[in-house]
XYZ file of C-alpha atoms in Angstrom:
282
model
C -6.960 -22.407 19.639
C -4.178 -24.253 18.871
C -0.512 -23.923 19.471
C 1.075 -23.758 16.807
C 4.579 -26.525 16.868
C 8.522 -26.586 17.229
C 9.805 -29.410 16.093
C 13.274 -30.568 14.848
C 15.179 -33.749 13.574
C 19.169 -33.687 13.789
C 20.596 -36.687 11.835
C 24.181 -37.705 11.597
C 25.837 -39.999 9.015
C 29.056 -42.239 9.462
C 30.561 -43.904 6.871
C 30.392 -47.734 6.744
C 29.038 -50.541 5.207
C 26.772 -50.229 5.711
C 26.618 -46.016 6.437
C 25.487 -45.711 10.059
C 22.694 -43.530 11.169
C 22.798 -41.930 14.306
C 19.680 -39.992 15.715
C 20.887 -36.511 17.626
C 17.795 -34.705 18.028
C 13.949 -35.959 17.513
C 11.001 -33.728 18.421
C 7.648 -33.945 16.976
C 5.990 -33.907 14.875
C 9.135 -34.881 13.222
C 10.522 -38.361 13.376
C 12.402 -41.171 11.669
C 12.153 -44.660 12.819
C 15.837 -46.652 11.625
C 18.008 -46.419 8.477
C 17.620 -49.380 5.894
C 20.889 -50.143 4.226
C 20.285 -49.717 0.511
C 22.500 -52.109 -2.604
C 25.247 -50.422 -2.532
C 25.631 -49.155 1.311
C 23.759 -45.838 1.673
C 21.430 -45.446 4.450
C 18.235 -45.103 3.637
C 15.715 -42.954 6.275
C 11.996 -42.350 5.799
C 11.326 -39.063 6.669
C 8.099 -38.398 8.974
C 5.858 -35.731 10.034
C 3.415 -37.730 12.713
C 0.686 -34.404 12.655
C -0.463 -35.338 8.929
C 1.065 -31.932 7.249
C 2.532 -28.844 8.285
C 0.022 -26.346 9.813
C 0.034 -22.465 10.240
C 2.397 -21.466 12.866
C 4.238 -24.708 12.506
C 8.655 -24.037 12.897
C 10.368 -27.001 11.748
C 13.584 -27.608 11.368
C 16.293 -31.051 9.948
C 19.604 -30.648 10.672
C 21.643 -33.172 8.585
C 25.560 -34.436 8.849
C 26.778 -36.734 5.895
C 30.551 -37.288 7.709
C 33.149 -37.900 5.060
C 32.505 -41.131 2.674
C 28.924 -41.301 3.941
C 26.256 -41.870 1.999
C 22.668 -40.627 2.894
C 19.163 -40.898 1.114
C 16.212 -39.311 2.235
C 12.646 -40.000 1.325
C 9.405 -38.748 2.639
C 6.363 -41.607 3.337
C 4.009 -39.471 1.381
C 3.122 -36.127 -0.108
C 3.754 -33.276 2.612
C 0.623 -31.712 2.834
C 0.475 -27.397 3.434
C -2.593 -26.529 5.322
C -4.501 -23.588 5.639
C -3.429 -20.782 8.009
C -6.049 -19.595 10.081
C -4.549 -16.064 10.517
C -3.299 -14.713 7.146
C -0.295 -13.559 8.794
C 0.694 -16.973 10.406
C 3.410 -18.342 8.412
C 4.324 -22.188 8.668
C 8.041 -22.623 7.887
C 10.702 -25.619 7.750
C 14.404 -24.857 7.389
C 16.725 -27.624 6.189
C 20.314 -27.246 6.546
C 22.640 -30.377 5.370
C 26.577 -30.283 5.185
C 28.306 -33.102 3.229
C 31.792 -33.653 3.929
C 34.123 -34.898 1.805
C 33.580 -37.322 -0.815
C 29.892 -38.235 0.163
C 26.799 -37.848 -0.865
C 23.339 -36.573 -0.315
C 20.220 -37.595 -1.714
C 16.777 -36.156 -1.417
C 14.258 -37.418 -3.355
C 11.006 -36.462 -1.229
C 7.069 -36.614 -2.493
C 4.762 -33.494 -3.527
C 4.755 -30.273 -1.585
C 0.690 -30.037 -1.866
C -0.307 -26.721 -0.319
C -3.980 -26.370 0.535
C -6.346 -23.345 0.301
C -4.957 -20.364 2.740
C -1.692 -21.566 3.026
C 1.263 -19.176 4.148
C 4.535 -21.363 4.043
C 8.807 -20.522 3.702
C 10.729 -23.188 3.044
C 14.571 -22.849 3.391
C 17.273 -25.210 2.314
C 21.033 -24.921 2.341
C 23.265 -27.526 1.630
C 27.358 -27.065 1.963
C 29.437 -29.171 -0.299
C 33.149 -30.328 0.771
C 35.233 -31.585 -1.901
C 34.102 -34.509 -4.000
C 30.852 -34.440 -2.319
C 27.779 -35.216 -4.308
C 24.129 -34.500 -4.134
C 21.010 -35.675 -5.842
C 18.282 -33.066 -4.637
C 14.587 -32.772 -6.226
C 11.845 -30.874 -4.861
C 7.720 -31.405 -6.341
C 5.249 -28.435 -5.984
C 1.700 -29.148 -6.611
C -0.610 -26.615 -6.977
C -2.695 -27.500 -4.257
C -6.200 -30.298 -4.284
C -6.850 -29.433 -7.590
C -9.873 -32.119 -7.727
C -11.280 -29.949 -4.824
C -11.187 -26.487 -6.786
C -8.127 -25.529 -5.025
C -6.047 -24.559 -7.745
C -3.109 -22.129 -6.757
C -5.796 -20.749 -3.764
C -3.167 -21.131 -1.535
C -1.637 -17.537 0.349
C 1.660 -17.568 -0.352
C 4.433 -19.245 -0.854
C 8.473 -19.072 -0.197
C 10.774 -21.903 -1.660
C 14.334 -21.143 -1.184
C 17.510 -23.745 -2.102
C 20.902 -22.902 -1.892
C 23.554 -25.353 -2.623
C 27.468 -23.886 -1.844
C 30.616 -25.675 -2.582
C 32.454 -23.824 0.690
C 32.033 -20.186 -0.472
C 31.157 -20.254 -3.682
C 27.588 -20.604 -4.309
C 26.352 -23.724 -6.579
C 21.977 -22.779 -6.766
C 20.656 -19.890 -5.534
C 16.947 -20.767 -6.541
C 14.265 -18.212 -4.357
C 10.938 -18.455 -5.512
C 7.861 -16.449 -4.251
C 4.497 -17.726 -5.330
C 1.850 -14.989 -4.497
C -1.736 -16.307 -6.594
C -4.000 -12.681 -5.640
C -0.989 -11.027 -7.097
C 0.852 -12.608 -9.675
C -1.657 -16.004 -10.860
C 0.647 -18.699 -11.625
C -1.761 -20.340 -14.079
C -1.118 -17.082 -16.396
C 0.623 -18.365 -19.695
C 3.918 -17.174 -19.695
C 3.804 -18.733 -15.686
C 2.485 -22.524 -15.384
C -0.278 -22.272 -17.752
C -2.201 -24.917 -17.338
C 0.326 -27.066 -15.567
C -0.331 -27.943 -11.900
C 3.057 -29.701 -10.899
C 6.462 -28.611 -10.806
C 9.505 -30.676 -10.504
C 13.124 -29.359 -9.915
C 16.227 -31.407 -9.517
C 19.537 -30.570 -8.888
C 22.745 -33.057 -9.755
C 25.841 -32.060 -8.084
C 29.521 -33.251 -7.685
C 32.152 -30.934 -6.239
C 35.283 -30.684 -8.283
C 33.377 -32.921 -12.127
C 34.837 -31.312 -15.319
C 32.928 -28.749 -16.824
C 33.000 -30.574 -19.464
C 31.654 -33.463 -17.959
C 29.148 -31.386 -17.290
C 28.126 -30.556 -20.491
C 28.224 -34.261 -21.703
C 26.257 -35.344 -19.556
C 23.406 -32.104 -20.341
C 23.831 -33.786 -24.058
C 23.244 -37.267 -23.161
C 20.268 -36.209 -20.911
C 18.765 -33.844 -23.072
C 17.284 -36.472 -25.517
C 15.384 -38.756 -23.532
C 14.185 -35.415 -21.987
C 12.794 -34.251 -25.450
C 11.164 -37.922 -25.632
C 9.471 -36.969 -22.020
C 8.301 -33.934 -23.212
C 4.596 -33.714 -24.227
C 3.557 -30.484 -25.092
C 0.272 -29.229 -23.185
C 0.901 -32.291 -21.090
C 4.596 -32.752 -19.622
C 7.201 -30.217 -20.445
C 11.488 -31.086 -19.523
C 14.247 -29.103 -19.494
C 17.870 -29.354 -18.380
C 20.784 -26.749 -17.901
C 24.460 -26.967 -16.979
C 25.032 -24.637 -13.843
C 28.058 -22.376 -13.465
C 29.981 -25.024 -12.147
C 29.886 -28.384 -10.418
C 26.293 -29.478 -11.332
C 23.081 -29.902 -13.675
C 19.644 -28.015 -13.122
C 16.489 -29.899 -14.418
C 12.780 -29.027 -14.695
C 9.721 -30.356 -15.137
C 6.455 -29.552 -15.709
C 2.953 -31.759 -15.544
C -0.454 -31.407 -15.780
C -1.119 -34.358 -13.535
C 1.351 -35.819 -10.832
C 1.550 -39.189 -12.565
C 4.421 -38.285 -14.946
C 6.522 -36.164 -12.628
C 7.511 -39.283 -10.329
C 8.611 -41.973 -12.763
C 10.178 -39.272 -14.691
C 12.563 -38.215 -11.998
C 13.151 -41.628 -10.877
C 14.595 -42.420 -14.705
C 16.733 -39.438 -14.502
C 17.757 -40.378 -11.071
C 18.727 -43.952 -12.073
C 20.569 -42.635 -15.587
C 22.586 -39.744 -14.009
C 23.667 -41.952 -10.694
C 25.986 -44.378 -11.981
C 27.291 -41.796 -14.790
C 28.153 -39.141 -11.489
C 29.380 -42.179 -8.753
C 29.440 -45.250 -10.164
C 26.761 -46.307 -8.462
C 23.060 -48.160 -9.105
C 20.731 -49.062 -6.766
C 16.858 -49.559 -6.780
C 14.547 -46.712 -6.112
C 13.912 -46.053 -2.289
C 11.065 -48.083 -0.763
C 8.232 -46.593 0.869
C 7.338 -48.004 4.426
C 4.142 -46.568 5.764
């Protein structure tokens, strides 16, 4: 039998040019190997899980620091893979918790979550917000090896974010995905979709009415995304201090390039910034 792992990752970012990564914590199967500076001075860390995936049992946890003025972006080197739980009541979980200080900025632009058949997984993230902080944060759910005839066979599912600009809350998103009780391939659910995208653009202290510009300049290329049956976009102001977009895909091909053209329109508009995409380094 197999014991099931504790691992964590506690990363700390100083401002600089460019911003400094220092490693505080590394335990497997969790790992990063250096920070690559990006264009215009971020640091730029590939996120790795050395054990393939996240198995039942698996505790996980990243701890991140973006010190004030830093600038962090986080990738993953592939799709994180969700695999099957050998005891229906052996959860897998990972808990994120990131705090931005001041006037930097947080990006998370990770691959797929692609849970397999059986899987029992919680996800938690919370990210705190200090003034004129930013944060680019987008999260992909598959629903599982479709090619294999696992569509939405997976156990269950818990995805919670929570984004909070010191105590007011920003997103409060909890979603419970339970297929033997409530099919997610029911119309009026995903349909016939089998990917869904969510992104989150935050800035502590924009205009509301910034806000809503920006909603009305992204809306149209949105609409010209959109392809009914086939990709479906949508975009929201929050209550305050950000934008909420979604996506929808039958196939994982559209997602990716989609969020990267959002990414690139919305970053220089929110910090006058533009860089390339992140790289992948396997």
């Amino acid at each position: 039998m197999r014991t099931p792992t504790t691992g964590s990752l506690e990363l700390a970012f100083r401002a600089g040019q460019p911003t400094v990564l220092n490693v505080h914590r590394q335990e497997a199967p969790l790992q990063v190997v250096r920070a690559f500076p990006t264009a215009d001075g971020a640091a730029l860390v590939h996120l790795h899980n050395v054990s393939g995936g996240i198995l039942g049992g698996d505790r996980l946890r990243i701890g991140l620091e973006i010190e004030p003025g830093a600038s962090a972006q986080l990738t993953t080197t592939g799709a994180t893979r969700l695999y099957r739980s050998r005891d229906p009541q052996e959860w897998a979980e990972q808990t994120i918790l990131a705090k931005v200080g001041a006037d930097g900025l947080l990006e998370h632009l990770p691959d797929a979550l692609i849970p397999f058949a059986g899987a029992h997984y919680r996800q938690h993230c919370r990210i705190e917000l200090g003034p004129g902080a930013g944060l680019l944060w987008w999260e992909i759910l598959a629903a599982g090896r479709v090619a294999r005839g696992e569509r939405f066979a997976y156990h269950r599912l818990d995805l919670n974010v929570e984004v909070w600009a010191g105590a007011e809350p920003v997103v409060l998103d909890r979603a419970r995905l339970e297929p033997a009780l409530r099919p997610p391939g029911e119309p009026g659910r995903l349909g016939s979709y089998n990917y869904l995208a969510s992104f989150y653009l935050c800035k502590i202290g924009w205009p509301a009415e910034e806000w809503r510009q920006l909603e009305r300049e992204l809306a149209p290329r949105l609409a010209e995304l959109t392809s009914p049956g086939e990709c479906q976009w949508g975009v929201s102001t929050l209550a305050a201090h950000g934008l909420s977009l979604r996506g929808l895909s039958r196939t994982g091909r559209e997602l990716l390039p989609a969020l990267y053209e959002i990414w690139s329109l919305a970053r220089p508009r929110l910090f006058g910034r533009s860089c390339p995409p992140p790289r992948k380094v396997y």
